[in-house]
Tab-separated table of C-alpha atoms in Angstrom:
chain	number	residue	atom	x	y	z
A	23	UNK	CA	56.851	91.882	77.533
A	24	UNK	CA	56.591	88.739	79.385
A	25	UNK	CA	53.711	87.823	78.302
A	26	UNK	CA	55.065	88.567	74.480
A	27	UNK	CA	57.470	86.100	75.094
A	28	UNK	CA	55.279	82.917	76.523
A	29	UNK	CA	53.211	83.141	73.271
A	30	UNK	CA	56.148	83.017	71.109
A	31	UNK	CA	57.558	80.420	72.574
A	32	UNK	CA	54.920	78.715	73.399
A	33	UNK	CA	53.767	78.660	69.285
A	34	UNK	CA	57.503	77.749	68.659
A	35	UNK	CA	57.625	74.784	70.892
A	36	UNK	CA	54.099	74.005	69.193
A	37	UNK	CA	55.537	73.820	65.718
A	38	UNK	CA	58.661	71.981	66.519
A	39	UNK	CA	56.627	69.183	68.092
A	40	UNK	CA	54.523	69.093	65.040
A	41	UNK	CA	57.076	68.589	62.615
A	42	UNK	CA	56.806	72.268	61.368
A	43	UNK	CA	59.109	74.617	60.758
A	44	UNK	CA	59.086	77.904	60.424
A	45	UNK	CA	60.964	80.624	58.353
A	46	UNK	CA	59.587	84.463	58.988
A	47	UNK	CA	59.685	87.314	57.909
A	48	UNK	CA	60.738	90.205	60.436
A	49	UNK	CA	58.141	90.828	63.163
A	50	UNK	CA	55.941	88.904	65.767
A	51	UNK	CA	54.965	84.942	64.332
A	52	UNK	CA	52.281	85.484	66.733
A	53	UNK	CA	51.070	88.439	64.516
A	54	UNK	CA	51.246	86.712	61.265
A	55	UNK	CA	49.497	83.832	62.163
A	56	UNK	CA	46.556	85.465	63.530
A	57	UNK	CA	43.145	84.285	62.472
A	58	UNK	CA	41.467	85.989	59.673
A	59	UNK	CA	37.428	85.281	58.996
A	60	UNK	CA	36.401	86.037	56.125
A	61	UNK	CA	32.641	86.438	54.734
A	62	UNK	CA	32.128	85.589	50.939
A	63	UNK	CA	28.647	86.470	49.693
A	64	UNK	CA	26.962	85.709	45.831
A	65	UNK	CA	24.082	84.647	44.300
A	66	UNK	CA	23.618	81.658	42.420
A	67	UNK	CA	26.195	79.470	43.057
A	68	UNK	CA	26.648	77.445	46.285
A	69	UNK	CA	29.445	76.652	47.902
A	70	UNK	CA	30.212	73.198	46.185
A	71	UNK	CA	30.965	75.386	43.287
A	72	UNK	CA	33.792	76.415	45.221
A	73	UNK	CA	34.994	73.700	47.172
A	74	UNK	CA	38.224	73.021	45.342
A	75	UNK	CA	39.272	76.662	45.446
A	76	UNK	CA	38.377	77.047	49.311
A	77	UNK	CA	40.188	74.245	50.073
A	78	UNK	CA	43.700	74.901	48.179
A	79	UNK	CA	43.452	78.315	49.454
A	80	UNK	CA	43.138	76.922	52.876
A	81	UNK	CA	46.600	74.945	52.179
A	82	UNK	CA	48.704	77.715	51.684
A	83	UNK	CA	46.287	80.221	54.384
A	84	UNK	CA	45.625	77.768	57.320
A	85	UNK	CA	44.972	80.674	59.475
A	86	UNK	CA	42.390	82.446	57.443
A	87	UNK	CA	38.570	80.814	56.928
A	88	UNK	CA	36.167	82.234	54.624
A	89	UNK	CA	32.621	81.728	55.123
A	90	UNK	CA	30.307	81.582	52.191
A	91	UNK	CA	27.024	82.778	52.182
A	92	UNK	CA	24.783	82.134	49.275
A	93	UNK	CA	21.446	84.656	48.669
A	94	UNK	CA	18.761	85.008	46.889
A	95	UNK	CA	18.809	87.072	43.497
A	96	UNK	CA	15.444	88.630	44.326
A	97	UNK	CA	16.654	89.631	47.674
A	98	UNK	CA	20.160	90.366	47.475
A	99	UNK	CA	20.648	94.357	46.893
A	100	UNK	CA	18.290	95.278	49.555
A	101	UNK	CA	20.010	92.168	52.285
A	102	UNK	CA	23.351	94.039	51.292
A	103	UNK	CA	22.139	97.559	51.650
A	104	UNK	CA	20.809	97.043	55.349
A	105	UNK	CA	23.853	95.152	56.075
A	106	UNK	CA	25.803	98.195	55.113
A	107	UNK	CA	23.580	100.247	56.833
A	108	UNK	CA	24.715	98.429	59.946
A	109	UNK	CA	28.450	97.922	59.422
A	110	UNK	CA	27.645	94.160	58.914
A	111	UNK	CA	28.532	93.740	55.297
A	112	UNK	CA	30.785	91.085	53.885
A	113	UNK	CA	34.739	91.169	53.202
A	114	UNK	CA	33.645	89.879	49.626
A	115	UNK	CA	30.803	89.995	47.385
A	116	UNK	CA	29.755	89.534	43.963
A	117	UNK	CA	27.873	91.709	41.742
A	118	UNK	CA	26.740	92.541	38.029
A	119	UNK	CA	29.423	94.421	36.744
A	120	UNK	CA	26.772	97.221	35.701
A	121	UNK	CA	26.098	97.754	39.536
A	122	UNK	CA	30.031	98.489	39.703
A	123	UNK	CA	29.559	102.780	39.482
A	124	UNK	CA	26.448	102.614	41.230
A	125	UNK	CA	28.238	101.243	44.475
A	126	UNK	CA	31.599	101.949	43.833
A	127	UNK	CA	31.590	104.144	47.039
A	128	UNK	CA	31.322	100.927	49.033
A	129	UNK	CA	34.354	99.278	47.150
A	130	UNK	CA	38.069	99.355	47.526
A	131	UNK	CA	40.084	99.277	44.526
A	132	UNK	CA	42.752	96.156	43.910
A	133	UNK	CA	45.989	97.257	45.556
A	134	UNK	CA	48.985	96.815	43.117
A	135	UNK	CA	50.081	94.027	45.911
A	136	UNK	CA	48.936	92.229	48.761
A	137	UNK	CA	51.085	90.278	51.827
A	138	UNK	CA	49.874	87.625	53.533
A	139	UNK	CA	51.760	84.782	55.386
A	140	UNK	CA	51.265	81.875	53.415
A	141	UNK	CA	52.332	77.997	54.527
A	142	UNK	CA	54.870	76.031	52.010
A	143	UNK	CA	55.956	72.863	51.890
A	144	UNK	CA	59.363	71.564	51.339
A	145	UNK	CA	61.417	68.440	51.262
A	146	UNK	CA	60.625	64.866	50.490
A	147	UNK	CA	56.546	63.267	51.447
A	148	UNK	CA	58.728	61.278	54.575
A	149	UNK	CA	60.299	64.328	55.671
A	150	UNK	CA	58.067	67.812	55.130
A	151	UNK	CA	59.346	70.821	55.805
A	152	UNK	CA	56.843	73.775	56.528
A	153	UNK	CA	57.922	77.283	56.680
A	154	UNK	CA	55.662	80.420	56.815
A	155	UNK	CA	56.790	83.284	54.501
A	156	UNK	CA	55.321	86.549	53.589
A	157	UNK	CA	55.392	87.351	50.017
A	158	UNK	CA	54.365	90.367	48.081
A	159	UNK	CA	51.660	89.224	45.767
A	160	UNK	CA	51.492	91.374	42.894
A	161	UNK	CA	47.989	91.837	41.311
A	162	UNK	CA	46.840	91.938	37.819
A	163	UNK	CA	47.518	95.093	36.135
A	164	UNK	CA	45.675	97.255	33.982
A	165	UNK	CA	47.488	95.876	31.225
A	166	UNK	CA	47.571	92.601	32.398
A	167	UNK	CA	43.359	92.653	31.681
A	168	UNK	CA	44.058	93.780	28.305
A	169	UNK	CA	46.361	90.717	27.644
A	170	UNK	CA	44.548	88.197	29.865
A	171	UNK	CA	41.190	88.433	29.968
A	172	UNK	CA	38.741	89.151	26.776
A	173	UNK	CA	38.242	92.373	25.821
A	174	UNK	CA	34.927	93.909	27.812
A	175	UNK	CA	36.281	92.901	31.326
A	176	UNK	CA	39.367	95.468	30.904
A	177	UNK	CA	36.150	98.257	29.200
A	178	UNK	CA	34.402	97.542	32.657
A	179	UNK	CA	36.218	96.861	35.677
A	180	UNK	CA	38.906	99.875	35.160
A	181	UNK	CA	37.767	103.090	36.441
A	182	UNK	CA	41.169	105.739	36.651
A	183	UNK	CA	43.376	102.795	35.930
A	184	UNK	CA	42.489	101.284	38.688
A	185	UNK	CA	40.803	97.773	38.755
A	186	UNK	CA	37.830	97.361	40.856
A	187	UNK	CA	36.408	93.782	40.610
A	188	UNK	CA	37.481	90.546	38.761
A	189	UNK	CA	35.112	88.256	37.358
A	190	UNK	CA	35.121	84.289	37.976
A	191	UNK	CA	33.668	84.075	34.337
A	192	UNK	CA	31.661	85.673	31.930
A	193	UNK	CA	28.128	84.882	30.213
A	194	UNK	CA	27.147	85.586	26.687
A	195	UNK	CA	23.532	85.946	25.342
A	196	UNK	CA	22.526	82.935	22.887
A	197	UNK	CA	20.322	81.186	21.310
A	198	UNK	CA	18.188	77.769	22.868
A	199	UNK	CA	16.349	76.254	20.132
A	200	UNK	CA	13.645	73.502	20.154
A	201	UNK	CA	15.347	70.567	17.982
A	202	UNK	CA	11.950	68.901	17.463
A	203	UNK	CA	9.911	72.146	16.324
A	204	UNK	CA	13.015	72.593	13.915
A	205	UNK	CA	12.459	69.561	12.835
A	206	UNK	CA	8.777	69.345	12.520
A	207	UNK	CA	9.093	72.518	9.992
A	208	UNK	CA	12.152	71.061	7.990
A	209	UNK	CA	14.646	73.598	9.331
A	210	UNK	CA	18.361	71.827	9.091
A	211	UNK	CA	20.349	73.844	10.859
A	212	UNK	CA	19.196	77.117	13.755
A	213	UNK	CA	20.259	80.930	11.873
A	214	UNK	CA	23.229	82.027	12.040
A	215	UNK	CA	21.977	85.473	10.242
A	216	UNK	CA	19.078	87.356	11.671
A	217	UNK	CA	17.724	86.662	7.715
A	218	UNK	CA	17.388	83.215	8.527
A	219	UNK	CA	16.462	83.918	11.528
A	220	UNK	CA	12.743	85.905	10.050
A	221	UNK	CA	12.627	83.608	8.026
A	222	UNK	CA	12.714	80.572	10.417
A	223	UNK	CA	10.202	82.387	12.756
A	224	UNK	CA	7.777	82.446	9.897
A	225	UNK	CA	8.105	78.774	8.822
A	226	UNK	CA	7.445	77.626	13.083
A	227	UNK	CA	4.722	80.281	13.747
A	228	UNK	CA	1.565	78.447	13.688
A	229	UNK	CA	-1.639	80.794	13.657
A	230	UNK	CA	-5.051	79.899	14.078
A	231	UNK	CA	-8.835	80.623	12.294
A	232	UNK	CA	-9.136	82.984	15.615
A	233	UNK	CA	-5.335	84.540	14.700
A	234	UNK	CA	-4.452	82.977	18.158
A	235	UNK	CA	-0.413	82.130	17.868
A	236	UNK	CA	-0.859	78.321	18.734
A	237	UNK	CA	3.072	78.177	18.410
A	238	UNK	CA	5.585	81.271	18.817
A	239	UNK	CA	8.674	81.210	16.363
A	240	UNK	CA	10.456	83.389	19.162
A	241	UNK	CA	9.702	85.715	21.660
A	242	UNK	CA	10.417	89.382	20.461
A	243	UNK	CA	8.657	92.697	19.857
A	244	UNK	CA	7.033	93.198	23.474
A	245	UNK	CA	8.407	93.984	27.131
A	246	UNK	CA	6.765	92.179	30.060
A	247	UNK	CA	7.018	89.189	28.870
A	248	UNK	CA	10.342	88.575	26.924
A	249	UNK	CA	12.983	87.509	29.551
A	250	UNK	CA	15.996	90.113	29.194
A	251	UNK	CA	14.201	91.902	26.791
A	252	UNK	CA	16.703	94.870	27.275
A	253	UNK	CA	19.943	92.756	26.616
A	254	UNK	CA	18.259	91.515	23.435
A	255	UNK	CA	17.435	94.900	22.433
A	256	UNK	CA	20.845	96.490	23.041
A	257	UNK	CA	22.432	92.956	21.210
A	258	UNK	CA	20.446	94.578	18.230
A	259	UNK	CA	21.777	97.994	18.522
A	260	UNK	CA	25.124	97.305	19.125
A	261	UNK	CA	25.782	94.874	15.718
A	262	UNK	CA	23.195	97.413	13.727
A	263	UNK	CA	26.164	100.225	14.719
A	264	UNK	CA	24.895	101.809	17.759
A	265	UNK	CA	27.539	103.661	19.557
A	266	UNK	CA	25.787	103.190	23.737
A	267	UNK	CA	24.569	104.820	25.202
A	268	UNK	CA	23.677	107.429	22.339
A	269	UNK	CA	21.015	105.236	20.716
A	270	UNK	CA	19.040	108.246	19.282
A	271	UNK	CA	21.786	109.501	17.451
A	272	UNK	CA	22.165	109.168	13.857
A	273	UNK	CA	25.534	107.152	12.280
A	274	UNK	CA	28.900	108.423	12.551
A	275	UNK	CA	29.066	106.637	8.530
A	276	UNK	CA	25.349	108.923	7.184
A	277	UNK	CA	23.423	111.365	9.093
A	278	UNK	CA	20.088	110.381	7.122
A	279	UNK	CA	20.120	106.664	8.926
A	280	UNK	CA	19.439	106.117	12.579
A	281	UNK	CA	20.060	102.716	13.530
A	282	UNK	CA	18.808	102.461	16.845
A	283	UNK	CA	15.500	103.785	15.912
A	284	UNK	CA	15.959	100.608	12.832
A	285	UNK	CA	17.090	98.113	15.499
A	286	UNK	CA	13.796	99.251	17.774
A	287	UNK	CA	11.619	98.761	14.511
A	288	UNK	CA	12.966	95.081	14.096
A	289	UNK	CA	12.748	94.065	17.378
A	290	UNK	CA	8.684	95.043	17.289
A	291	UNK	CA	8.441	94.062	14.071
A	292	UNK	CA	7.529	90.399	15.878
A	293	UNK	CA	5.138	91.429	17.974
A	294	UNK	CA	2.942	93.416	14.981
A	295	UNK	CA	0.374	91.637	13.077
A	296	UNK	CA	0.757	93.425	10.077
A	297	UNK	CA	4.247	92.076	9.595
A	298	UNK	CA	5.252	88.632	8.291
A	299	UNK	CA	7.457	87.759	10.701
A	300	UNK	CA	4.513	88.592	14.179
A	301	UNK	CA	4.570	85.465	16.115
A	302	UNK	CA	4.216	87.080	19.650
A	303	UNK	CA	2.207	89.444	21.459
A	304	UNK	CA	1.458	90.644	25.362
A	305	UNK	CA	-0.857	87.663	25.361
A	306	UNK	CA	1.934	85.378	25.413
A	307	UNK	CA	3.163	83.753	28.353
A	308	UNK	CA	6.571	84.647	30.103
A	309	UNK	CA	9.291	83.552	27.090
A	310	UNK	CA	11.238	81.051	29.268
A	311	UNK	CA	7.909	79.387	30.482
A	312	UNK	CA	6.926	78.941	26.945
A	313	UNK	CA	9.653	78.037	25.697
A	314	UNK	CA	10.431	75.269	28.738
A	315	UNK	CA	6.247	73.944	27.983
A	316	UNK	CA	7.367	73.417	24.228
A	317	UNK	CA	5.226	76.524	23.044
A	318	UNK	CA	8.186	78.331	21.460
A	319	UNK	CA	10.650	77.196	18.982
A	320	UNK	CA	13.386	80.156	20.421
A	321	UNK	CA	14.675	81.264	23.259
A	322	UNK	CA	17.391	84.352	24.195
A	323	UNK	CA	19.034	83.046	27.030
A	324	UNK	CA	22.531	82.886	29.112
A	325	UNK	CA	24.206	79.796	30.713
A	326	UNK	CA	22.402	80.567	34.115
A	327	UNK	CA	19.237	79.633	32.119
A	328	UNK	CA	20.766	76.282	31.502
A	329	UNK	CA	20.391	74.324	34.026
A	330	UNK	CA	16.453	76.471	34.745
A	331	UNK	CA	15.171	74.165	31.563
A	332	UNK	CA	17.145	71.312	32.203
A	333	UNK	CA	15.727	71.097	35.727
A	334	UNK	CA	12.013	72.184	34.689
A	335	UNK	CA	11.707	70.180	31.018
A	336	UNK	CA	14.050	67.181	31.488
A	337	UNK	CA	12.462	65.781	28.167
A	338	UNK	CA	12.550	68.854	26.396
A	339	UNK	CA	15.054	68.178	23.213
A	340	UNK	CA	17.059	71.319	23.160
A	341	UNK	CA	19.925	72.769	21.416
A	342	UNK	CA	21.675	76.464	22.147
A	343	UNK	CA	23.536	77.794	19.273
A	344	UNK	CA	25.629	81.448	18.775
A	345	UNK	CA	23.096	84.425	18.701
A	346	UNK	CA	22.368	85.164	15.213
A	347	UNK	CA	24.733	88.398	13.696
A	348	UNK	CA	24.061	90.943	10.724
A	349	UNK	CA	26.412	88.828	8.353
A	350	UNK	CA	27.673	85.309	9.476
A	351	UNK	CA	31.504	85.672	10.595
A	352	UNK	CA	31.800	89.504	9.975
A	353	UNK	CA	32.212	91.654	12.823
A	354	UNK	CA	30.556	89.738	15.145
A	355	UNK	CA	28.941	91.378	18.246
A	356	UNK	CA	27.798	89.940	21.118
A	357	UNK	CA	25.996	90.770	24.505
A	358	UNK	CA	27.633	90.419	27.889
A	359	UNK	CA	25.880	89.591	31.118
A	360	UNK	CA	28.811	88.957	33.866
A	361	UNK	CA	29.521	89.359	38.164
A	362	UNK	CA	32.530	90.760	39.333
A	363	UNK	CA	33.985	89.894	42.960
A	364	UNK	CA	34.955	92.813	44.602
A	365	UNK	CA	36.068	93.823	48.285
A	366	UNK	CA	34.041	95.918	50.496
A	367	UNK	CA	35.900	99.461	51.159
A	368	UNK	CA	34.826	98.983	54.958
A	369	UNK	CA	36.283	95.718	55.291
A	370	UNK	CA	39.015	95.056	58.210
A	371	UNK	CA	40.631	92.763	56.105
A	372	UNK	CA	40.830	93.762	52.500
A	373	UNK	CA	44.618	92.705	52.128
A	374	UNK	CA	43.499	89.068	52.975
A	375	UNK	CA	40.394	89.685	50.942
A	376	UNK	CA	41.976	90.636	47.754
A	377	UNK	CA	44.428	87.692	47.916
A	378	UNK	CA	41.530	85.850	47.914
A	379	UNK	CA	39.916	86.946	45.136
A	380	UNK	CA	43.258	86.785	43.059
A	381	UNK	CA	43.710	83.029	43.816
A	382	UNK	CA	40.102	82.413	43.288
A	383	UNK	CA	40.079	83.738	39.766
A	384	UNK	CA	43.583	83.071	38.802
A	385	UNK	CA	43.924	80.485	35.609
A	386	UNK	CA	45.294	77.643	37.915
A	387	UNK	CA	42.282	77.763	40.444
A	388	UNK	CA	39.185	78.961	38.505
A	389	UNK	CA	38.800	76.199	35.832
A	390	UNK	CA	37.596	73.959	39.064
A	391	UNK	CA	34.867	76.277	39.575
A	392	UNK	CA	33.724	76.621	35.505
A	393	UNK	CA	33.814	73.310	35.294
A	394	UNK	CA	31.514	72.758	37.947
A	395	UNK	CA	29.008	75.683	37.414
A	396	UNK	CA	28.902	74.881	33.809
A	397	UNK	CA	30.312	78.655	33.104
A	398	UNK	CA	32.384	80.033	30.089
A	399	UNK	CA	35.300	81.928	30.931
A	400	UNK	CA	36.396	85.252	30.775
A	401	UNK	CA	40.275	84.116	30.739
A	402	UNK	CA	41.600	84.009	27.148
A	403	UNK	CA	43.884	80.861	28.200
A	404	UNK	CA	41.090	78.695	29.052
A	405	UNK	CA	38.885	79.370	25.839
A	406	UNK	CA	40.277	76.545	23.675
A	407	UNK	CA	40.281	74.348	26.720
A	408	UNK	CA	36.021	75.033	27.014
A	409	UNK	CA	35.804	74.858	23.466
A	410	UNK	CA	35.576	71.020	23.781
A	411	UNK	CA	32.926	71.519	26.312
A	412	UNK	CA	29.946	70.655	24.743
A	413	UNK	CA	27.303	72.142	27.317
A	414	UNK	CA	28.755	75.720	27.022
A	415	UNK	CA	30.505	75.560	23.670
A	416	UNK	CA	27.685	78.206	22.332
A	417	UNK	CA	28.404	80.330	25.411
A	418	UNK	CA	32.504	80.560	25.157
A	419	UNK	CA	32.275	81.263	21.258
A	420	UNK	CA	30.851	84.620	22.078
A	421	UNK	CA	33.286	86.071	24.864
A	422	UNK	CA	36.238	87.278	22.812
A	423	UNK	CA	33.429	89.777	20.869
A	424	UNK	CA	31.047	89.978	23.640
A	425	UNK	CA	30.420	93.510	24.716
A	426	UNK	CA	28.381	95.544	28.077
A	427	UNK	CA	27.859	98.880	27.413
A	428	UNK	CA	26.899	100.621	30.550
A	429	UNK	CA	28.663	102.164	32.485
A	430	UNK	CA	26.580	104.016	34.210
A	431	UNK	CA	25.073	104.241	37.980
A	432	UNK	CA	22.215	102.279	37.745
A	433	UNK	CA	21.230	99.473	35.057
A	434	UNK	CA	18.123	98.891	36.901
A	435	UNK	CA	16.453	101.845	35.542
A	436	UNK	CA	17.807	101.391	32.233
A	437	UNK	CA	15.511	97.940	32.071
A	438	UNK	CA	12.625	100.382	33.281
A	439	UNK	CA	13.290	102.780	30.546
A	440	UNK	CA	13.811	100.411	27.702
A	441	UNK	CA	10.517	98.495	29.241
A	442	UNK	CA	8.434	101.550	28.844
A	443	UNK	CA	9.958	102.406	25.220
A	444	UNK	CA	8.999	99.223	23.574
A	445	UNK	CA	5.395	99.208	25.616
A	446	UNK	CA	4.811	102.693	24.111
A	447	UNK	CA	5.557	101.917	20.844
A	448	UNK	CA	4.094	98.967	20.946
A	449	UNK	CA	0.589	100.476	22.511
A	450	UNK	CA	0.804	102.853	19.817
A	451	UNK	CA	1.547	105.927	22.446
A	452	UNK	CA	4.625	107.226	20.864
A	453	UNK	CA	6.250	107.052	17.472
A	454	UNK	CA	9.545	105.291	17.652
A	455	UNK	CA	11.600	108.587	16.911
A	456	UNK	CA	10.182	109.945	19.888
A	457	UNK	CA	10.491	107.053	22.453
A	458	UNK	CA	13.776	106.294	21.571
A	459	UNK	CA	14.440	109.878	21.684
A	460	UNK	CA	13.000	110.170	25.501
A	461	UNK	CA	14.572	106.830	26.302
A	462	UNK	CA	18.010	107.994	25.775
A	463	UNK	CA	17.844	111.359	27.353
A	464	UNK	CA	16.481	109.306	30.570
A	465	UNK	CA	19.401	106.653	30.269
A	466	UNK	CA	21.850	109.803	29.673
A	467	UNK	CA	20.555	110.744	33.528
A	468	UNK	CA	22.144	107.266	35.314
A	469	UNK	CA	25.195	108.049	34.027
């Protein structure tokens, strides 16, 4: 009890020397300002991303730190599995929010509110006055990510009404274009229809004596070699009608038409060489490669690519424009590639880390960290603000009707399985009734 008492008072006599005063809530100061660590890990981003965030966080929570930790895409799962294998995980981690069933056992949900002391500052800049309260923090609610955030976040991050993850931002499939091999073929303006888009692709594909593509009009129609092949091949389904994950099934609207099996036929309708429109093949480099040495007048890409070509073909005259849709302004649908943040179920400190998270993504704090990662959001508030953004205009005109339809337990195989559909098509070893067929009985499995 002694003891007890020389910390308190030795913290009080601290904080009145300092200038810092101190209003609490019932129970032991001591307690409540007890350090809290913190361990943040993501890929991509480093921590100058997050530097304004950190540090305003830090205002309010002197007493917790947070220690970010930035990995490697191609290593991450497996560094995170043996770190939960050993009870050395983080507090806070990111993932794609199609990993979200596949490891929810290792999550915690949000809590409907979190307490943590937090600093504030009173008075005149002369004359501060610092008191430590402990307010109950509401989170977002269910509803809340209805009203707040575009549309697919609340779809994904809600399992049983409760919400597992929020996301910093979101990332929409779209279209780079070469401006000078637009040019070149006396194309105005990039397609905003998949019409224009054929015929564009025939106008830039350049075909020699040998029938050697000496320049692709776009990379579609094979597997290996087109750079999120599956994303662009689900972007197809889902604006030719496709409820996912039943993309065998015929439409709800006429049980004669089956338009996955039509949006499978386009997409390897570029990659035959009986059709008009073939301007690729397995021969063909990796898309982003040739699009980044100038070989390809198209490229599917997110904003993560961005930077990849600025950094690789600083000459390279570029443009990125919407994804091309069905009919131009009607219904549009596009394809969602997005992390969530979420808080490890084993973590000591999952009150602290959920206030975290909160802040971090919270409209006042996470515009510092779009800004600087060049990121669209997935807060409804800050589209029109991004809208003026020129680098990522393309991007945030996509999230209000951007869409991820899995929801299964692991996305990984999905890529396998669509992989091996379009290769056996392709290759000639399976009619496209029956691969898409087998494709979606093996994609009903992960679920």
């Amino acid at each position: 009890m002694k003891t007890k008492i020389i910390i308190i008072t030795l913290i009080l006599v601290f904080l009145v020397t300092t200038g810092f005063s101190c209003r609490y809530t019932p129970g032991d100061v001591a307690e409540q300002l007890k350090p809290v660590k913190l361990t943040w890990w993501r890929v991509w981003d480093t921590s100058d991303n997050f530097s304004s965030i950190l540090s305003n966080y830090k205002v309010g929570h002197p007493h917790i730190s947070i220690a970010y930790k930035k990995l490697r895409y191609e290593e991450y799962e497996q560094v995170l599995l043996e770190a939960w294998a050993e009870d050395q995980g983080p507090d806070i981690f990111s993932i794609p929010v199609t990993w979200l069933r596949k490891y929810q056992s290792k999550i915690a949900p949000m809590p409907e509110s979190t307490r943590v002391p937090e600093l504030r500052v009173s008075g005149s800049s002369w004359k501060p006055t610092e008191e430590i309260i402990t307010p109950i923090t509401p989170g977002p609610t269910p509803n809340d990510l209805k009203t707040k955030w575009v549309p697919t976040v609340y779809e994904d991050v809600i399992i049983e009404n409760e919400i597992w993850g929020l996301p910093l931002g979101i990332d929409t499939l779209v279209l780079f274009y070469n401006q000078d091999l637009l040019d070149k073929a006396k194309i105005a303006f990039p397609p905003k229809t998949w019409t224009e888009f054929k015929d564009q692709v025939k106008k830039l594909t350049l075909i020699d004596e040998q029938s050697n593509i000496v320049q692709a009009g776009a990379p579609l129609g094979t597997a290996a070699n087109v750079t999120r092949n599956t994303d662009i091949l689900s972007l197809l389904m889902l604006q030719n009608g496709v409820e996912m994950p039943n993309f065998s099934s015929p439409s709800k609207f006429d049980s004669s038409y089956f338009p996955g099996q039509e949006a499978l036929r386009f997409y390897l309708s570029f990659a035959d060489p009986a059709k008009e429109v073939y301007t690729w093949n397995e021969e063909m480099p990796n898309s982003l490669d040739a699009f980044i040495a100038g070989k390809v007048a198209f490229f599917f890409g997110y904003s993560y690519h961005l930077p990849i070509v600025q950094a690789r073909a600083p000459k390279l005259n570029f443009q990125i424009t919407p994804v091309p849709q069905i009919t131009s302004g009607m219904n549009d649908i596009n394809h969602a590639n997005y992390w969530i943040e979420v808080v490890a179920k084993k973590s000591p400190h999952q009150n602290e880390a959920w206030n975290f998270v909160q802040f971090a993504s919270s409209q006042g704090q996470v515009l510092s960290y779009l800004q600087a990662a060049k990121k669209p959001t997935a807060l409804r508030a800050l589209i029109a603000e991004q809208e003026k953004d020129y680098d990522i205009q393309a991007f945030v005109a996509g999230v209000l009707t951007t869409k991820n339809w899995y929801h299964g337990k692991d996305f990984n195989r999905v890529e396998e399985i669509f992989k091996e559909m379009i290769t056996n098509v392709h290759q000639g070893s399976a009619t496209i009734p029956k691969a898409i067929d087998f494709a979606a009985k093996q994609v009903g499995v992960t679920y």
